[in-house]
XYZ file of C-alpha atoms in Angstrom:
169
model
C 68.877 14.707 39.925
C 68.667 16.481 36.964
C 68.889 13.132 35.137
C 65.912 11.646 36.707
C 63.910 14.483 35.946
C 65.370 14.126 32.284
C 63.876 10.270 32.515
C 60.372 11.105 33.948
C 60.102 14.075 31.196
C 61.126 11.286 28.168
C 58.824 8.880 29.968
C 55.294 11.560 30.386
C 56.149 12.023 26.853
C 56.171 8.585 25.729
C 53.252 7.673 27.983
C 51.295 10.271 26.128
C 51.638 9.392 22.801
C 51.017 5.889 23.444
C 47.370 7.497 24.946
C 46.901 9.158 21.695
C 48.082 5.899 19.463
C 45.312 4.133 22.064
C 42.457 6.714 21.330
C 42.663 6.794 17.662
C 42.840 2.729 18.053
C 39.239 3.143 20.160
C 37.950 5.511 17.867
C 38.590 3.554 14.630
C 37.051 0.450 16.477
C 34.280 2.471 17.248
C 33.483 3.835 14.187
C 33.880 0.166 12.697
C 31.398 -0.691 14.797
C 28.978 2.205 13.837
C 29.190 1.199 10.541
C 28.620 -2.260 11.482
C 24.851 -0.847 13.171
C 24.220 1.432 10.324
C 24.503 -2.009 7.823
C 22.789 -4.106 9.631
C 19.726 -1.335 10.744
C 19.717 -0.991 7.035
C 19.452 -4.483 5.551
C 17.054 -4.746 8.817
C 14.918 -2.073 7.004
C 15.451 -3.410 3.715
C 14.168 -7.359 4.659
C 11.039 -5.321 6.702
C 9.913 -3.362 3.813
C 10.596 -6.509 1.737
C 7.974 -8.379 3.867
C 5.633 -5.515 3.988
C 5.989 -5.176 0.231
C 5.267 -9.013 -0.098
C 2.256 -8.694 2.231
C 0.590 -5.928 0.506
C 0.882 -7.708 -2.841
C -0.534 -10.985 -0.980
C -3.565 -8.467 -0.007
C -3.891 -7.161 -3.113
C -3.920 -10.082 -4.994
C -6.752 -11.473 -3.352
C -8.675 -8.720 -3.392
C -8.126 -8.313 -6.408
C -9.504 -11.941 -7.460
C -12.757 -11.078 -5.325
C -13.109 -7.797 -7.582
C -12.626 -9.982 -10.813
C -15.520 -12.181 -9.722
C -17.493 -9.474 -8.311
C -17.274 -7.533 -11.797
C -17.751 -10.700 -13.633
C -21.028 -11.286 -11.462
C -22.075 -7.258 -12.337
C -21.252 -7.924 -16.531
C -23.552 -10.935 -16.177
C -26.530 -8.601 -14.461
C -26.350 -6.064 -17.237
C -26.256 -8.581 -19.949
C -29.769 -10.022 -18.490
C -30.376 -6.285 -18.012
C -29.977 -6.149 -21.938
C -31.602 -9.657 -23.143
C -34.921 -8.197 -20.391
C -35.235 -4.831 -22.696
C -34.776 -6.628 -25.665
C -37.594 -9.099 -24.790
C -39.545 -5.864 -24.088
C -38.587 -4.129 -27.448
C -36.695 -1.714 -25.271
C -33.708 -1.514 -27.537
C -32.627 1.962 -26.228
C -32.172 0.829 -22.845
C -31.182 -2.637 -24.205
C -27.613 -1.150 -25.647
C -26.989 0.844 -22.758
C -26.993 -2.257 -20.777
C -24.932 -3.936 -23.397
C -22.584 -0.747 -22.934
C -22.196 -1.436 -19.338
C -21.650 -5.137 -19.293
C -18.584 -4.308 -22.043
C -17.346 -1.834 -19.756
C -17.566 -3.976 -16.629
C -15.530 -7.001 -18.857
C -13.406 -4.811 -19.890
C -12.586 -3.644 -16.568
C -12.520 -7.225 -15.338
C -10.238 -8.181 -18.081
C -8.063 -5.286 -17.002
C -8.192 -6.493 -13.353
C -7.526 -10.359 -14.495
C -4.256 -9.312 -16.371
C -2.577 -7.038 -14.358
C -0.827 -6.348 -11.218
C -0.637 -3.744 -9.388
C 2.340 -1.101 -10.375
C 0.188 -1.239 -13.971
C -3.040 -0.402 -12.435
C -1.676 2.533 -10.054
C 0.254 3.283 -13.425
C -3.055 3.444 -15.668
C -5.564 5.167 -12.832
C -3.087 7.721 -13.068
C -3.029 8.519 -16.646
C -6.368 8.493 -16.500
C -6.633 10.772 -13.543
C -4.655 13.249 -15.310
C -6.457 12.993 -19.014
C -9.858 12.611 -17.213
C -9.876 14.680 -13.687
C -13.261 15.122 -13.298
C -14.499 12.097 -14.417
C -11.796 9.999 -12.087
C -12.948 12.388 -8.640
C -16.516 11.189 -9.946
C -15.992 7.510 -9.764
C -14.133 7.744 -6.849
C -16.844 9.531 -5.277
C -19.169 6.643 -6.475
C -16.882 4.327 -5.777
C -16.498 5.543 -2.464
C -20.064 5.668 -1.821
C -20.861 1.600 -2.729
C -17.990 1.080 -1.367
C -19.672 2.341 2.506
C -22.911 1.238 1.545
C -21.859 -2.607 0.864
C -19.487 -2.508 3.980
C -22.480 -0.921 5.985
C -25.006 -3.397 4.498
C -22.387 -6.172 5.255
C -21.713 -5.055 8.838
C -25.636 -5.518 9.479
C -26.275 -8.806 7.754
C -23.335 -10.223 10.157
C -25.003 -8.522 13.024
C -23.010 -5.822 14.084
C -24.326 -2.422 14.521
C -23.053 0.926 15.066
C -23.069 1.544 18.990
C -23.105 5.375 17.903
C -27.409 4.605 16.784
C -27.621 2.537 20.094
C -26.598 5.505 22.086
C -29.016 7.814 21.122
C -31.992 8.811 22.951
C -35.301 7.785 21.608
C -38.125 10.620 20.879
């Protein structure tokens, strides 16, 4: 008797390190496979902001050819601006013009050649050497900006249901 018990002792005993050879097998596997999820979530993220990057530059760039044209249209207004005050001997108003249109071109030129890390790049320079001026023409800007898309949304016949919904006096 006291040999069986010596058996079934050497066997629990065997039995239990083979558990702990088989849990540190599982937990191995298992943190393989984390791994495995944490590589593939990140390339995952990687390839979406890819395509998100792409898309946004996609955006930009064609907004920013309808801003090239639209600042090329707005050089060509103050050059007549100009050649209109010159015909009227109105030279001081005449250069201003002139002043504007160069501006605009330049602008446009700037627009034409860049993309867009060297614009963000440059607006902040210039935010930081000019802050007051740059919060001013974002203001502005911000304020055509509404008017054309509020101009634009009634040409195309939408309105703003918050004008419909008001009583009339």
């Amino acid at each position: 008797m006291v040999g069986s018990d010596n058996q079934t002792g050497t066997g629990a005993s065997s039995s239990s390190h083979g558990g702990t050879m088989g849990s540190e097998e599982i937990k191995r596997e298992a943190q393989g496979q984390a791994h495995e999820l944490k590589d593939e979530a990140r390339d995952t993220v990687e390839e979406v902001a890819g395509a998100a990057r792409q898309q946004a530059e996609n955006m930009f760039n064609s907004q920013k050819e309808a801003a090239v044209e639209q600042t090329s249209k707005l050089s060509s207004v103050f050059q007549k601006m100009a050649d209109e005050f010159d015909n009227q001997d109105q030279s001081y108003f005449s250069g201003y013009a002139r002043n504007m249109a160069n501006c605009v071109d330049h602008v446009s030129q700037q627009l034409r050649e860049k993309d867009i890390q060297s614009l963000v790049n440059d607006a902040q320079q210039y935010s930081r050497r000019e802050p007051v001026l740059f919060m001013g023409g974002a203001i502005a800007a911000g304020f055509f900006i509404s008017r054309f898309l509020r101009s634009s949304g009634k040409r195309s016949g939408t309105t703003d249901s918050s004008y419909d919904d008001a009583p009339q006096y």
